[in-house]
PDB file of C-alpha atoms and ligand atoms in Angstrom:
ATOM      1  CA  UNK A  20     -12.136 -39.574  28.070  1.00 53.00           C
ATOM      2  CA  UNK A  21     -12.429 -35.862  27.772  1.00 70.00           C
ATOM      3  CA  UNK A  22     -16.042 -35.136  26.669  1.00 82.00           C
ATOM      4  CA  UNK A  23     -16.747 -31.465  25.445  1.00 92.00           C
ATOM      5  CA  UNK A  24     -20.386 -31.817  25.639  1.00 95.00           C
ATOM      6  CA  UNK A  25     -22.304 -33.802  28.327  1.00 95.00           C
ATOM      7  CA  UNK A  26     -25.772 -34.609  29.266  1.00 96.00           C
ATOM      8  CA  UNK A  27     -27.586 -31.776  30.550  1.00 97.00           C
ATOM      9  CA  UNK A  28     -25.699 -29.322  28.590  1.00 97.00           C
ATOM     10  CA  UNK A  29     -27.420 -26.684  26.336  1.00 98.00           C
ATOM     11  CA  UNK A  30     -26.478 -26.858  22.807  1.00 98.00           C
ATOM     12  CA  UNK A  31     -26.951 -24.888  19.712  1.00 98.00           C
ATOM     13  CA  UNK A  32     -27.288 -26.528  16.249  1.00 98.00           C
ATOM     14  CA  UNK A  33     -24.889 -24.671  14.097  1.00 96.00           C
ATOM     15  CA  UNK A  34     -25.008 -26.780  10.846  1.00 93.00           C
ATOM     16  CA  UNK A  35     -27.327 -29.598   9.523  1.00 86.00           C
ATOM     17  CA  UNK A  36     -30.989 -29.271   8.535  1.00 86.00           C
ATOM     18  CA  UNK A  37     -32.373 -25.906   8.019  1.00 90.00           C
ATOM     19  CA  UNK A  38     -35.324 -26.366  10.137  1.00 91.00           C
ATOM     20  CA  UNK A  39     -32.953 -27.277  13.075  1.00 96.00           C
ATOM     21  CA  UNK A  40     -30.054 -24.442  12.453  1.00 96.00           C
ATOM     22  CA  UNK A  41     -29.763 -21.986  15.269  1.00 97.00           C
ATOM     23  CA  UNK A  42     -31.910 -23.874  17.555  1.00 97.00           C
ATOM     24  CA  UNK A  43     -30.916 -24.510  21.056  1.00 98.00           C
ATOM     25  CA  UNK A  44     -31.896 -27.585  23.204  1.00 98.00           C
ATOM     26  CA  UNK A  45     -30.974 -29.797  26.305  1.00 98.00           C
ATOM     27  CA  UNK A  46     -28.752 -32.654  25.626  1.00 98.00           C
ATOM     28  CA  UNK A  47     -30.697 -35.734  26.859  1.00 97.00           C
ATOM     29  CA  UNK A  48     -28.161 -38.480  25.788  1.00 97.00           C
ATOM     30  CA  UNK A  49     -24.525 -38.534  24.641  1.00 96.00           C
ATOM     31  CA  UNK A  50     -23.271 -41.558  22.479  1.00 96.00           C
ATOM     32  CA  UNK A  51     -19.750 -40.988  22.909  1.00 92.00           C
ATOM     33  CA  UNK A  52     -18.426 -44.154  20.617  1.00 93.00           C
ATOM     34  CA  UNK A  53     -20.691 -42.585  17.836  1.00 95.00           C
ATOM     35  CA  UNK A  54     -19.917 -38.999  18.464  1.00 94.00           C
ATOM     36  CA  UNK A  55     -23.313 -38.293  18.443  1.00 96.00           C
ATOM     37  CA  UNK A  56     -25.805 -36.917  20.827  1.00 96.00           C
ATOM     38  CA  UNK A  57     -29.585 -36.506  21.338  1.00 98.00           C
ATOM     39  CA  UNK A  58     -31.148 -33.306  21.774  1.00 98.00           C
ATOM     40  CA  UNK A  59     -34.446 -32.315  23.093  1.00 97.00           C
ATOM     41  CA  UNK A  60     -36.578 -31.062  20.304  1.00 95.00           C
ATOM     42  CA  UNK A  61     -33.961 -31.190  17.725  1.00 96.00           C
ATOM     43  CA  UNK A  62     -33.615 -33.364  14.741  1.00 96.00           C
ATOM     44  CA  UNK A  63     -37.132 -34.664  14.835  1.00 95.00           C
ATOM     45  CA  UNK A  64     -38.360 -37.757  13.061  1.00 93.00           C
ATOM     46  CA  UNK A  65     -41.638 -39.372  12.343  1.00 93.00           C
ATOM     47  CA  UNK A  66     -42.036 -42.976  13.007  1.00 89.00           C
ATOM     48  CA  UNK A  67     -45.435 -44.997  12.237  1.00 88.00           C
ATOM     49  CA  UNK A  68     -46.138 -46.892  14.957  1.00 82.00           C
ATOM     50  CA  UNK A  69     -48.374 -49.841  14.273  1.00 81.00           C
ATOM     51  CA  UNK A  70     -50.727 -51.243  16.994  1.00 78.00           C
ATOM     52  CA  UNK A  71     -48.783 -53.531  19.192  1.00 75.00           C
ATOM     53  CA  UNK A  72     -49.112 -55.496  22.475  1.00 77.00           C
ATOM     54  CA  UNK A  73     -45.791 -55.169  24.656  1.00 74.00           C
ATOM     55  CA  UNK A  74     -45.980 -56.176  28.128  1.00 77.00           C
ATOM     56  CA  UNK A  75     -49.635 -56.139  28.471  1.00 79.00           C
ATOM     57  CA  UNK A  76     -50.044 -52.719  27.269  1.00 78.00           C
ATOM     58  CA  UNK A  77     -51.549 -51.667  24.250  1.00 77.00           C
ATOM     59  CA  UNK A  78     -49.767 -49.214  22.084  1.00 73.00           C
ATOM     60  CA  UNK A  79     -51.873 -47.223  19.812  1.00 77.00           C
ATOM     61  CA  UNK A  80     -51.072 -46.882  16.218  1.00 84.00           C
ATOM     62  CA  UNK A  81     -50.178 -43.541  14.841  1.00 88.00           C
ATOM     63  CA  UNK A  82     -47.098 -41.349  14.030  1.00 89.00           C
ATOM     64  CA  UNK A  83     -44.697 -40.691  16.881  1.00 89.00           C
ATOM     65  CA  UNK A  84     -42.087 -38.121  17.114  1.00 92.00           C
ATOM     66  CA  UNK A  85     -38.734 -38.860  18.425  1.00 93.00           C
ATOM     67  CA  UNK A  86     -35.266 -37.227  18.575  1.00 96.00           C
ATOM     68  CA  UNK A  87     -32.755 -38.610  16.270  1.00 96.00           C
ATOM     69  CA  UNK A  88     -29.138 -38.468  17.307  1.00 97.00           C
ATOM     70  CA  UNK A  89     -27.269 -35.688  16.000  1.00 95.00           C
ATOM     71  CA  UNK A  90     -23.344 -35.728  15.139  1.00 96.00           C
ATOM     72  CA  UNK A  91     -21.558 -33.853  17.560  1.00 95.00           C
ATOM     73  CA  UNK A  92     -19.895 -31.755  15.228  1.00 94.00           C
ATOM     74  CA  UNK A  93     -23.126 -30.223  14.272  1.00 96.00           C
ATOM     75  CA  UNK A  94     -23.758 -28.347  17.550  1.00 97.00           C
ATOM     76  CA  UNK A  95     -21.728 -26.114  20.039  1.00 97.00           C
ATOM     77  CA  UNK A  96     -22.033 -26.102  23.663  1.00 97.00           C
ATOM     78  CA  UNK A  97     -23.899 -22.953  24.764  1.00 98.00           C
ATOM     79  CA  UNK A  98     -21.824 -21.468  27.686  1.00 97.00           C
ATOM     80  CA  UNK A  99     -23.660 -20.981  30.686  1.00 96.00           C
ATOM     81  CA  UNK A 100     -21.744 -18.118  31.893  1.00 97.00           C
ATOM     82  CA  UNK A 101     -21.915 -15.880  28.650  1.00 98.00           C
ATOM     83  CA  UNK A 102     -24.617 -17.632  26.758  1.00 97.00           C
ATOM     84  CA  UNK A 103     -23.063 -17.924  23.403  1.00 97.00           C
ATOM     85  CA  UNK A 104     -22.125 -21.119  21.342  1.00 97.00           C
ATOM     86  CA  UNK A 105     -18.410 -21.196  22.239  1.00 97.00           C
ATOM     87  CA  UNK A 106     -15.641 -23.743  21.654  1.00 96.00           C
ATOM     88  CA  UNK A 107     -14.573 -25.877  24.814  1.00 95.00           C
ATOM     89  CA  UNK A 108     -11.198 -26.031  26.301  1.00 95.00           C
ATOM     90  CA  UNK A 109      -9.730 -28.017  29.059  1.00 93.00           C
ATOM     91  CA  UNK A 110      -7.696 -26.761  31.796  1.00 93.00           C
ATOM     92  CA  UNK A 111      -6.731 -28.222  35.162  1.00 92.00           C
ATOM     93  CA  UNK A 112      -7.712 -26.990  38.578  1.00 89.00           C
ATOM     94  CA  UNK A 113      -5.456 -26.681  41.461  1.00 91.00           C
ATOM     95  CA  UNK A 114      -6.379 -30.608  42.462  1.00 93.00           C
ATOM     96  CA  UNK A 115      -5.353 -31.655  39.102  1.00 92.00           C
ATOM     97  CA  UNK A 116      -8.886 -32.170  37.865  1.00 89.00           C
ATOM     98  CA  UNK A 117      -9.891 -31.371  34.227  1.00 89.00           C
ATOM     99  CA  UNK A 118     -12.379 -28.782  33.764  1.00 93.00           C
ATOM    100  CA  UNK A 119     -14.056 -27.341  30.678  1.00 95.00           C
ATOM    101  CA  UNK A 120     -13.240 -23.908  30.026  1.00 96.00           C
ATOM    102  CA  UNK A 121     -15.211 -21.776  27.428  1.00 97.00           C
ATOM    103  CA  UNK A 122     -12.992 -20.088  25.112  1.00 97.00           C
ATOM    104  CA  UNK A 123     -15.171 -17.222  24.406  1.00 97.00           C
ATOM    105  CA  UNK A 124     -15.146 -15.642  28.180  1.00 98.00           C
ATOM    106  CA  UNK A 125     -12.533 -17.889  29.765  1.00 96.00           C
ATOM    107  CA  UNK A 126     -14.788 -18.962  32.348  1.00 96.00           C
ATOM    108  CA  UNK A 127     -14.987 -22.349  33.861  1.00 94.00           C
ATOM    109  CA  UNK A 128     -18.334 -24.285  32.687  1.00 93.00           C
ATOM    110  CA  UNK A 129     -18.601 -26.978  35.277  1.00 80.00           C
TER     111      UNK A 129
HETATM  112 ZN1  LIG B  22     -18.624 -18.187  28.134  1.00 92.13          ZN
END
């Protein structure tokens, strides 16, 4: 499957929660089937952690923050070449391999 956004890419939040809009972050996880991705420090949620014992380790109770997945349509890829949130197209190299192309500056992303 052609994936427009991959792990390690930088994305900008274009829609969604006001606190996250315009923020950029690195994609740390892609969930292709759900069309969602997890972006570092974006869409932070808080979860109350009870004191639990797992594998002999004691987890302290308290509030932990974690990144909740965002829908892929809420973000745009930040092109590493021009630095702008850009639409992504696909082209083929001379070897016939698909490469991502920035529709803003026209340069290959991969
Ligand atoms: Zn570009």
